[in-house]
XYZ file of C-alpha atoms in Angstrom:
713
model
C 111.709 46.748 124.897
C 110.523 46.756 121.268
C 113.378 44.435 120.274
C 112.389 41.931 122.971
C 108.774 42.060 121.772
C 109.873 41.510 118.164
C 111.973 38.493 119.171
C 109.134 37.158 121.253
C 106.677 37.540 118.366
C 109.093 35.870 115.947
C 109.522 32.925 118.324
C 105.748 32.713 118.681
C 105.169 32.551 114.913
C 107.965 30.039 114.477
C 106.358 27.887 117.152
C 102.992 28.211 115.385
C 104.553 27.291 112.027
C 106.360 24.268 113.499
C 103.156 23.069 115.174
C 101.303 23.464 111.876
C 104.009 21.494 110.034
C 103.825 18.684 112.590
C 100.036 18.575 112.362
C 100.065 18.611 108.558
C 102.757 15.902 108.381
C 100.763 13.719 110.803
C 97.622 13.974 108.671
C 99.660 13.479 105.484
C 101.336 10.371 106.953
C 97.999 8.857 107.985
C 96.520 9.382 104.506
C 99.550 8.359 102.416
C 101.055 5.619 104.599
C 98.998 2.751 103.102
C 99.758 3.997 99.562
C 103.501 4.269 100.159
C 103.489 0.937 101.977
C 102.025 -0.824 98.932
C 103.970 1.067 96.245
C 107.378 1.282 97.900
C 107.437 -2.026 99.831
C 109.888 -0.684 102.419
C 110.273 -4.042 104.139
C 112.140 -5.257 101.052
C 114.512 -2.286 101.259
C 115.160 -2.998 104.942
C 115.826 -6.685 104.256
C 118.237 -5.822 101.428
C 119.994 -3.249 103.619
C 120.478 -5.651 106.514
C 121.346 -8.782 104.551
C 124.803 -10.344 104.871
C 127.126 -9.076 102.139
C 130.238 -11.105 102.976
C 131.095 -14.288 104.831
C 134.032 -15.438 106.964
C 136.215 -17.940 105.077
C 139.142 -18.198 107.496
C 139.881 -17.068 111.058
C 141.989 -17.594 114.147
C 143.079 -15.402 117.084
C 145.371 -13.252 114.914
C 143.489 -12.800 111.633
C 140.082 -13.107 109.977
C 139.276 -13.239 106.241
C 136.036 -12.188 104.544
C 134.768 -12.975 101.033
C 131.952 -11.272 99.123
C 128.562 -12.942 98.707
C 127.908 -10.894 95.546
C 127.455 -13.069 92.475
C 128.941 -12.030 89.091
C 126.460 -9.971 87.071
C 125.771 -10.008 83.335
C 128.675 -7.762 82.259
C 131.179 -9.665 84.400
C 130.031 -12.984 82.918
C 130.128 -11.587 79.373
C 133.748 -10.459 79.797
C 134.680 -13.976 80.900
C 132.748 -15.624 78.065
C 134.327 -13.371 75.423
C 137.789 -13.853 77.013
C 138.283 -10.103 77.323
C 141.320 -9.745 79.567
C 142.985 -6.494 78.387
C 141.835 -2.890 78.039
C 142.647 -3.088 74.320
C 140.277 -6.049 73.816
C 137.662 -4.367 75.995
C 137.492 -1.234 73.873
C 137.388 -3.124 70.561
C 134.537 -5.208 71.966
C 132.415 -2.221 73.086
C 132.960 -0.336 69.821
C 131.344 -3.261 67.951
C 128.340 -3.081 70.285
C 127.798 0.684 70.619
C 129.125 1.899 67.207
C 127.469 5.303 66.617
C 126.335 5.913 70.196
C 127.757 8.991 71.953
C 131.058 8.170 73.628
C 133.220 11.169 74.666
C 131.927 14.757 74.866
C 133.787 18.080 75.085
C 132.113 21.410 75.767
C 132.736 24.025 73.106
C 134.461 27.229 74.274
C 133.095 30.105 72.176
C 135.130 32.904 73.690
C 136.915 34.372 76.690
C 136.301 37.762 78.306
C 137.585 39.776 81.250
C 134.958 40.185 83.947
C 135.404 42.874 86.605
C 134.357 41.733 90.071
C 132.721 43.881 92.765
C 136.106 44.224 94.500
C 137.751 45.487 91.297
C 139.650 42.275 90.526
C 139.508 40.933 86.973
C 138.831 37.290 86.167
C 138.953 35.468 82.844
C 135.538 33.970 82.098
C 134.431 31.537 79.396
C 131.503 31.873 77.048
C 130.543 28.235 76.522
C 128.449 26.460 73.910
C 127.053 22.933 73.694
C 128.800 19.589 74.067
C 130.423 18.207 70.911
C 130.463 14.404 70.828
C 132.635 11.653 69.348
C 130.781 8.376 68.922
C 132.385 4.996 69.677
C 133.562 4.416 66.089
C 135.119 7.902 65.890
C 136.825 7.464 69.268
C 138.229 4.083 68.218
C 139.502 5.527 64.915
C 141.270 8.400 66.683
C 142.826 5.995 69.206
C 144.061 3.845 66.312
C 145.519 6.869 64.507
C 147.179 8.180 67.660
C 148.745 4.781 68.406
C 150.189 4.530 64.908
C 151.151 8.205 64.847
C 153.123 7.999 68.069
C 154.962 4.986 66.659
C 155.791 7.090 63.591
C 157.179 9.737 65.949
C 159.628 7.131 67.251
C 158.013 5.438 70.240
C 158.655 1.691 70.271
C 156.192 -0.991 71.289
C 156.270 -1.611 75.073
C 158.089 1.688 75.677
C 156.889 3.860 78.590
C 155.079 7.087 77.665
C 154.155 9.802 80.184
C 150.651 11.276 80.043
C 150.751 14.569 81.963
C 147.479 16.384 81.266
C 144.131 17.435 82.680
C 141.122 15.142 82.403
C 139.704 15.405 78.881
C 138.576 13.262 75.925
C 142.025 13.341 74.308
C 143.555 11.830 77.468
C 141.397 8.724 77.100
C 141.977 8.544 73.318
C 145.756 8.755 73.782
C 145.664 6.049 76.482
C 143.764 3.598 74.281
C 146.039 4.391 71.354
C 149.046 3.454 73.502
C 147.347 0.270 74.800
C 147.104 -0.924 71.170
C 150.911 -1.020 71.027
C 151.499 -2.433 74.523
C 152.975 0.897 75.679
C 152.546 1.383 79.447
C 151.235 4.867 80.243
C 152.907 6.700 83.096
C 150.299 8.939 84.747
C 151.345 12.200 86.390
C 148.895 14.568 88.086
C 148.428 17.910 86.322
C 148.584 19.672 89.709
C 151.942 18.227 90.762
C 154.834 20.536 91.548
C 157.982 20.556 89.422
C 159.845 18.138 91.703
C 157.077 15.519 91.435
C 156.838 15.864 87.644
C 160.591 15.474 87.278
C 160.594 12.393 89.519
C 157.954 10.587 87.445
C 159.572 11.400 84.098
C 163.164 10.587 85.081
C 162.439 7.408 87.062
C 160.495 5.850 84.161
C 163.173 6.969 81.661
C 160.679 8.151 79.058
C 161.589 9.847 75.790
C 158.068 11.034 74.982
C 155.636 13.089 77.084
C 151.981 13.643 76.163
C 150.720 16.877 77.718
C 148.423 19.846 77.036
C 148.610 23.474 75.933
C 148.101 24.626 79.534
C 150.909 22.503 80.985
C 153.638 23.137 78.406
C 155.106 26.012 80.504
C 155.625 23.598 83.433
C 157.611 21.253 81.199
C 159.606 24.174 79.757
C 160.651 25.122 83.298
C 162.050 21.662 84.095
C 163.815 20.876 80.797
C 167.308 20.752 82.402
C 166.096 18.020 84.801
C 164.566 15.751 82.114
C 167.406 15.377 79.554
C 166.137 12.071 78.103
C 162.903 13.626 76.797
C 163.158 14.297 73.062
C 159.482 14.543 72.057
C 156.500 16.380 73.562
C 152.992 15.917 72.143
C 150.403 18.431 73.291
C 146.603 18.646 73.228
C 145.660 21.949 71.577
C 143.594 24.706 73.188
C 140.219 25.620 71.684
C 140.948 29.366 71.695
C 144.653 30.110 71.939
C 147.611 29.359 69.688
C 150.267 27.385 71.546
C 153.695 28.887 72.159
C 156.174 26.083 71.410
C 159.314 28.195 71.660
C 162.045 27.616 74.229
C 162.238 23.816 73.965
C 165.592 23.667 72.185
C 166.100 20.425 70.248
C 162.979 18.773 71.640
C 160.228 18.141 69.087
C 156.934 19.730 70.178
C 154.068 18.250 68.134
C 150.313 18.978 68.255
C 147.955 16.071 68.979
C 146.123 16.675 65.696
C 149.376 16.298 63.727
C 150.076 12.929 65.381
C 146.579 11.795 64.324
C 147.323 12.816 60.712
C 150.588 10.855 60.811
C 148.639 7.833 62.013
C 146.093 7.992 59.176
C 148.750 7.166 56.573
C 150.831 4.844 58.767
C 151.177 1.152 57.933
C 152.656 0.153 61.324
C 150.950 -2.942 62.727
C 149.469 -2.943 66.212
C 151.115 -5.081 68.912
C 148.297 -5.865 71.379
C 149.218 -6.523 75.021
C 148.707 -9.717 77.007
C 146.707 -9.756 80.239
C 149.857 -9.796 82.415
C 151.484 -6.842 80.649
C 151.751 -3.540 82.532
C 149.027 -1.146 81.367
C 149.749 1.763 83.704
C 152.573 2.959 85.919
C 150.482 5.077 88.232
C 152.210 7.228 90.786
C 150.707 7.312 94.269
C 149.793 10.675 95.714
C 152.873 10.673 97.948
C 151.150 11.661 101.207
C 153.878 9.961 103.259
C 156.937 10.629 101.101
C 158.166 10.447 97.504
C 155.434 9.164 95.151
C 155.845 5.500 94.220
C 155.089 4.149 90.743
C 152.499 1.383 91.097
C 152.579 -1.256 88.345
C 149.031 -2.050 87.226
C 148.518 -4.796 84.682
C 145.633 -5.191 82.246
C 144.438 -8.056 84.468
C 144.377 -5.695 87.487
C 142.278 -3.138 85.593
C 139.823 -5.695 84.204
C 139.490 -7.233 87.680
C 138.350 -3.978 89.286
C 136.104 -3.180 86.305
C 134.310 -6.514 86.727
C 133.829 -5.858 90.437
C 132.437 -2.345 89.808
C 129.983 -3.767 87.249
C 128.818 -6.259 89.887
C 128.388 -3.593 92.567
C 127.111 -0.484 90.761
C 123.734 -0.060 89.055
C 125.006 1.374 85.724
C 122.639 1.619 82.743
C 123.334 2.395 79.083
C 121.001 5.428 79.254
C 123.138 6.985 82.011
C 125.463 9.965 81.453
C 128.679 10.484 83.428
C 130.275 13.865 84.046
C 134.053 13.371 84.184
C 136.203 15.911 86.006
C 138.333 14.085 88.587
C 141.970 13.487 87.511
C 142.323 10.567 85.085
C 145.795 10.230 86.589
C 143.927 8.848 89.631
C 143.103 5.154 89.194
C 139.610 5.620 90.708
C 138.496 7.968 87.898
C 140.245 5.975 85.173
C 138.520 2.719 86.157
C 135.140 4.426 86.664
C 135.295 5.953 83.181
C 136.428 2.622 81.731
C 133.346 0.977 83.263
C 131.223 3.648 81.571
C 132.858 2.910 78.203
C 132.191 -0.791 78.777
C 128.533 -0.103 79.638
C 127.868 2.300 76.748
C 127.559 5.316 79.063
C 128.501 8.659 77.414
C 131.174 10.660 79.277
C 130.929 14.444 79.150
C 134.123 16.129 80.333
C 134.221 19.075 82.712
C 136.608 20.925 85.037
C 136.208 22.203 88.610
C 136.255 25.734 87.118
C 133.258 25.134 84.829
C 131.319 22.404 86.650
C 128.327 24.376 88.001
C 126.665 27.701 87.204
C 128.598 29.509 89.951
C 132.028 28.074 89.040
C 134.888 30.562 88.707
C 135.280 30.385 84.897
C 131.575 30.650 84.008
C 130.584 33.971 82.450
C 127.440 35.696 83.702
C 124.439 34.478 81.752
C 126.215 31.220 80.893
C 125.412 27.823 82.396
C 127.813 25.384 84.033
C 128.670 22.024 82.481
C 126.367 20.053 84.789
C 123.354 22.188 83.854
C 123.998 21.595 80.132
C 125.026 17.929 80.329
C 122.450 16.859 82.962
C 124.505 13.868 84.137
C 122.961 10.935 85.987
C 126.224 9.606 87.475
C 129.233 11.276 89.002
C 132.442 10.194 90.699
C 133.653 12.435 93.469
C 135.892 12.714 96.524
C 135.102 13.725 100.132
C 136.749 17.146 99.704
C 134.169 18.103 97.047
C 131.265 16.600 98.992
C 132.326 18.485 102.138
C 132.274 21.723 100.128
C 128.812 20.962 98.730
C 127.633 20.176 102.256
C 129.026 23.473 103.572
C 127.380 25.306 100.664
C 124.000 23.840 101.605
C 124.514 24.787 105.262
C 125.586 28.328 104.348
C 122.500 28.835 102.209
C 120.228 27.539 104.967
C 121.935 29.673 107.620
C 121.463 32.818 105.520
C 117.721 32.240 105.440
C 115.257 33.603 107.959
C 114.636 31.857 111.259
C 111.406 30.448 109.831
C 113.174 29.063 106.744
C 115.767 27.378 108.954
C 113.055 25.730 111.033
C 111.237 24.506 107.914
C 114.418 23.079 106.403
C 115.431 21.368 109.645
C 111.960 19.866 110.009
C 111.993 18.638 106.383
C 115.506 17.188 106.759
C 114.683 15.324 109.981
C 111.372 14.133 108.527
C 113.090 12.697 105.438
C 115.887 11.129 107.505
C 113.320 9.396 109.744
C 111.422 7.847 106.841
C 114.593 6.998 104.950
C 115.822 4.933 107.911
C 112.573 2.978 107.669
C 113.101 2.266 103.992
C 110.692 4.839 102.537
C 111.143 7.528 99.886
C 109.594 10.998 100.272
C 108.610 12.072 96.724
C 106.351 14.977 97.760
C 108.987 16.501 100.059
C 111.732 15.934 97.483
C 109.767 17.770 94.817
C 108.845 20.601 97.197
C 112.263 21.240 98.798
C 115.187 18.955 97.995
C 114.965 18.799 94.196
C 115.782 22.520 94.167
C 119.112 21.692 95.778
C 119.647 18.775 93.377
C 119.478 21.188 90.414
C 122.957 22.325 91.471
C 124.290 19.294 89.578
C 121.850 19.468 86.669
C 118.859 17.913 88.398
C 119.219 14.359 87.038
C 122.022 12.879 89.166
C 120.885 9.594 90.703
C 124.238 8.012 91.660
C 127.273 9.515 93.370
C 130.309 7.332 94.013
C 132.866 8.641 96.498
C 136.425 7.374 96.904
C 139.974 8.477 97.609
C 139.549 9.251 101.330
C 137.159 8.599 104.245
C 133.800 10.371 104.028
C 132.268 11.564 107.296
C 128.916 10.013 108.216
C 127.279 13.473 108.534
C 128.332 14.554 105.031
C 127.335 11.152 103.649
C 123.831 11.492 105.071
C 123.353 15.125 104.065
C 124.423 14.556 100.449
C 122.192 11.504 100.106
C 119.147 13.269 101.544
C 119.558 16.777 100.115
C 120.632 15.790 96.596
C 118.144 12.882 96.406
C 120.797 10.421 95.195
C 122.159 6.962 95.877
C 125.379 7.892 97.669
C 127.827 4.973 97.532
C 131.201 5.044 99.188
C 134.038 2.791 98.144
C 137.467 1.905 99.475
C 140.648 1.053 97.648
C 144.170 2.214 96.925
C 146.290 2.663 93.834
C 147.956 -0.616 94.840
C 144.576 -2.385 94.583
C 143.563 -0.658 91.317
C 141.008 1.467 93.229
C 138.951 -1.593 94.174
C 138.666 -3.417 97.505
C 135.265 -2.636 99.019
C 132.147 -0.984 97.598
C 129.038 0.054 99.474
C 125.880 -1.795 98.512
C 123.267 0.416 96.821
C 120.617 -0.750 99.334
C 122.741 -0.073 102.423
C 121.038 2.661 104.442
C 123.903 3.120 106.911
C 126.466 5.925 106.896
C 130.208 6.054 107.455
C 130.936 2.540 106.149
C 132.764 1.675 102.909
C 131.061 -1.575 101.953
C 131.856 -5.267 101.783
C 134.714 -6.877 99.822
C 134.142 -6.698 96.071
C 133.349 -9.802 94.048
C 136.975 -10.300 92.978
C 138.969 -9.797 96.199
C 139.092 -10.935 99.822
C 139.659 -8.659 102.818
C 141.677 -9.836 105.791
C 142.007 -8.147 109.195
C 145.278 -8.868 111.008
C 145.991 -7.974 114.653
C 147.915 -4.754 115.250
C 149.001 -5.186 118.847
C 150.621 -1.747 119.215
C 147.291 -0.006 118.642
C 145.242 -2.618 120.558
C 143.354 -3.547 117.404
C 142.629 -7.283 117.422
C 140.243 -9.593 115.608
C 139.062 -10.806 119.040
C 137.906 -7.306 120.047
C 134.206 -6.852 120.906
C 131.696 -6.092 119.534
C 133.458 -6.213 116.140
C 136.749 -7.728 114.939
C 139.367 -5.042 114.288
C 142.811 -4.973 112.726
C 145.018 -3.855 109.847
C 143.277 -4.238 106.485
C 145.059 -6.571 104.068
C 143.590 -7.212 100.617
C 144.061 -10.111 98.249
C 142.762 -10.699 94.742
C 143.193 -10.118 91.026
C 143.075 -6.332 91.539
C 146.284 -6.295 93.648
C 149.263 -4.718 91.859
C 152.383 -6.688 90.926
C 154.425 -4.126 92.896
C 156.278 -0.825 92.784
C 158.364 0.368 89.838
C 162.094 -0.103 90.530
C 161.472 -0.649 94.259
C 161.923 -4.398 94.897
C 162.561 -3.896 98.610
C 159.401 -1.863 99.160
C 157.442 -4.322 97.028
C 158.598 -7.259 99.166
C 157.697 -5.296 102.316
C 154.115 -4.412 101.298
C 153.060 -7.329 99.034
C 153.016 -11.097 99.577
C 151.567 -14.318 98.132
C 149.283 -16.584 100.174
C 146.494 -19.080 99.465
C 146.909 -18.587 95.727
C 146.258 -14.828 95.972
C 148.461 -11.748 95.868
C 147.974 -9.606 99.007
C 148.712 -5.990 99.941
C 149.155 -4.510 103.431
C 147.239 -1.208 103.447
C 148.311 0.350 106.754
C 144.648 1.227 107.367
C 142.762 -0.056 110.390
C 139.238 -1.371 109.952
C 136.460 -3.192 111.696
C 133.953 -5.484 110.015
C 130.330 -5.592 111.132
C 128.127 -8.722 111.311
C 126.769 -8.114 107.787
C 130.327 -8.274 106.400
C 130.656 -4.520 105.795
C 133.934 -2.710 106.452
C 134.374 0.529 108.373
C 137.682 2.424 108.318
C 138.439 3.461 111.879
C 142.104 4.450 111.834
C 145.431 4.484 110.026
C 148.621 3.159 111.567
C 150.602 6.256 110.623
C 147.870 8.580 111.964
C 147.647 7.135 115.463
C 149.207 9.117 118.335
C 149.356 8.044 121.983
C 149.144 11.067 124.294
C 150.898 11.383 127.646
C 147.868 10.146 129.604
C 147.677 6.993 127.474
C 144.749 7.899 125.199
C 145.082 7.079 121.515
C 144.063 9.845 119.104
C 143.359 9.059 115.452
C 144.487 12.262 113.728
C 142.760 11.335 110.463
C 139.453 10.697 112.226
C 139.559 14.085 113.980
C 140.448 15.839 110.707
C 137.583 14.152 108.849
C 135.065 15.444 111.406
C 136.574 18.934 111.621
C 136.502 19.371 107.833
C 132.705 19.303 108.001
C 132.747 22.566 109.995
C 131.769 25.537 107.807
C 134.843 27.494 108.979
C 137.365 24.878 107.834
C 138.838 24.688 104.344
C 141.581 22.263 105.421
C 143.107 21.066 108.675
C 146.079 19.125 110.006
C 145.924 17.851 113.592
C 149.147 17.206 115.518
C 149.663 15.276 118.714
C 152.843 15.369 120.799
C 153.185 12.072 122.761
C 154.732 14.007 125.651
C 151.638 16.238 125.990
C 148.103 15.587 127.211
C 146.310 17.258 124.286
C 146.553 17.757 120.550
C 146.645 20.969 118.472
C 145.536 21.880 114.962
C 146.685 23.913 111.973
C 143.549 25.255 110.296
C 143.130 26.784 106.842
C 139.912 28.776 107.299
C 137.254 29.469 104.665
C 137.901 33.151 103.929
C 134.264 34.161 103.436
C 133.070 32.475 106.643
C 136.008 33.884 108.637
C 135.189 37.412 107.432
C 131.559 36.939 108.511
C 132.685 35.755 111.953
C 134.930 38.806 112.297
C 132.075 41.137 111.345
C 129.841 39.554 113.978
C 132.557 40.275 116.556
C 133.018 43.848 115.338
C 136.559 43.172 114.093
C 137.818 44.557 110.776
C 140.821 43.740 108.616
C 141.841 41.702 105.605
C 142.085 37.908 105.627
C 145.750 37.766 106.665
C 145.194 40.233 109.520
C 142.226 38.225 110.788
C 144.262 34.983 110.749
C 146.792 36.674 113.039
C 144.167 38.112 115.399
C 144.153 36.329 118.765
C 140.474 37.166 119.414
C 139.482 35.595 116.083
C 141.669 32.592 116.851
C 139.891 32.027 120.162
C 136.484 32.450 118.513
C 137.343 29.875 115.834
C 138.694 27.499 118.501
C 135.390 27.794 120.374
C 133.402 27.097 117.184
C 135.558 24.068 116.419
C 135.203 22.708 119.958
C 131.404 22.971 119.744
C 131.420 21.314 116.310
C 133.692 18.532 117.604
C 131.296 17.807 120.484
C 128.373 17.603 118.033
C 130.488 15.187 115.984
C 130.822 13.040 119.128
C 134.582 13.409 119.474
C 136.044 12.654 122.906
C 137.419 15.522 124.991
C 141.041 14.404 124.483
C 140.478 14.285 120.694
C 139.435 17.948 120.491
C 142.380 20.293 119.732
C 143.135 22.542 122.671
C 144.881 25.184 120.557
C 144.871 26.168 116.897
C 146.769 28.303 114.409
C 144.933 29.934 111.518
C 147.021 29.500 108.359
C 146.967 32.361 105.838
C 147.938 30.227 102.829
C 145.555 27.792 101.163
C 147.467 24.509 100.928
C 148.019 23.376 97.350
C 150.054 20.675 95.558
C 152.423 23.375 94.276
C 153.289 24.265 97.873
C 154.087 20.613 98.591
C 151.676 20.526 101.560
C 148.963 18.405 99.940
C 149.170 15.702 97.315
C 147.755 16.028 93.810
C 144.694 14.198 95.201
C 144.546 16.882 97.955
C 145.429 14.563 100.824
C 147.484 16.396 103.425
C 151.227 15.673 103.587
C 151.446 15.499 107.346
C 155.232 15.553 107.772
C 155.730 18.438 105.338
C 153.026 20.517 107.033
C 154.475 19.842 110.478
C 157.946 20.839 109.278
C 156.707 24.065 107.673
C 154.698 25.088 110.744
C 157.158 23.865 113.376
C 157.301 27.281 115.058
C 153.506 27.553 115.214
C 153.212 24.063 116.752
C 155.785 24.980 119.418
C 153.863 28.197 120.122
C 150.571 26.338 120.571
C 152.085 23.885 123.050
C 153.922 26.659 124.886
C 150.648 28.539 125.333
């Protein structure tokens, strides 16, 4: 009785509060509308958002080609005027311009302590200081010394050198030192398993590996499989002395020693030409063994020019760098920052924000100290931020939830009309934005499709320009970039200023350029950003690349549609499409993208058997959220026990089905059965790539028994 009255009273007061909010917002809108109309000029924003961004340059019944309407901007034109066509020339040019301006920053680690958690576990935590900066002149000097020093060590001009290290200032310095001597850098992800590391080192036949203190043990473990390696150079740790024992006859040399060798060296530089290979960058290997993509200096400069045309980057900006530099997206983004005079402060996922796992109590995360204005990211991170926002809101009172939902919907409504909401941002959303230091104005997402819901929530809640791009390692990360004025969600932008995008019919999937309302087909890209091919794989190169109309083209395997304004939307992937028994096509990647936005899901792999009428899913649950669900059902046990509990499994399946319906998935796209996986998928397990894309075949092989069980049930 009393409980019912309490609930009734709470509902009453919530209703009163919501009515008051609506009344206040109405009065506020009436008073401020003329002011915002004059100051913000929303009609201009709407015109810019809706304007055509690409035009059709060629079409017939089997293919259609689009070209960007974006004109080259100042930086692009300057690069052409100064005849800057290599990364080596680019860096020399910017050093002359920016001289003593901050260039690369590293956070000082003052100490490390054991911190006992509430559950009794002990974690290592860092006590961190301020950022220490190298200016442009200092960075250039160190790159020069490293280039000469590594030649003194025995590396010849144009000889491949592996860089196997975490993202940090020394990574970029080493790369530019090698560019000065025309040495292609072979990039290997720091998170790769031993088999992947061995593959990259042996296939490129390197003698010298540049690595870090943290990764030396991984190399020590695989010494028998990399017999050609005779020299290892490592970046030192700020706190710990490096153990260099156990490497036999291999020389293990600190980075600082190589710099000293370079100071006294008289070896002349041998600058590269524009067609020389700058990077042999290994793909993430989501569909098999990683392939080494050959990227020339011309490829890199091409994408850099296109990014400068598309992105509003200013010299007063600050970038926080933490994505892998072994990923072409981060490497090109940071290179654009160097070109634009934007300081780069380095971070790690373990120290990024105040609540990161390595941050000691009372210490601030890197973002809080650096206060970046720009940040590159990937959908996986944005999905986690989105879930964090939802979790915080859901833990609030019923009244707080209503207020937040009202504020969110209010902002979304006005944003669609081209307006900003400064009062609401300051009152509510700027508090969320402080998560990343409070100054971030531009987020650029790449590497995988970003769901429309996450895209919208990040843009609105973090008060940022949220731009999504599309590209592959084979296209030097560039292909399409979302326009900063585009107010839509779930699209990846128009072709960049230096490449064309072609859609070609894929009959098997019923994707044709004649489809209505929008042309659809396999995405094929042509331009100066397209790679010259795969390392030592002439057959695969001939299969995926071709020359036509004076351009080099690459077949992506992705399926897209292009809207009337010339903007591309990724709708499928050839390898992800499954035709079920009843004839419906299910895009596994599309379903996974939507399901990852559910608060219960850490990772997911959807599987469809063509002989069945439904699909199933392997789900890695978020431990904390799963425990909360179990508590609400009165079920106890540790994480592994809960994953094996059939009642929990059914409850999660129900939650996922409801989430899928909200995400507007069709009934046949919603998994009819799931398995909760106890292990978090990691690159070391071989179930996700170093870029954290799922390796579908490997997952299906590992969980073959579970898939059979789900279909049998």
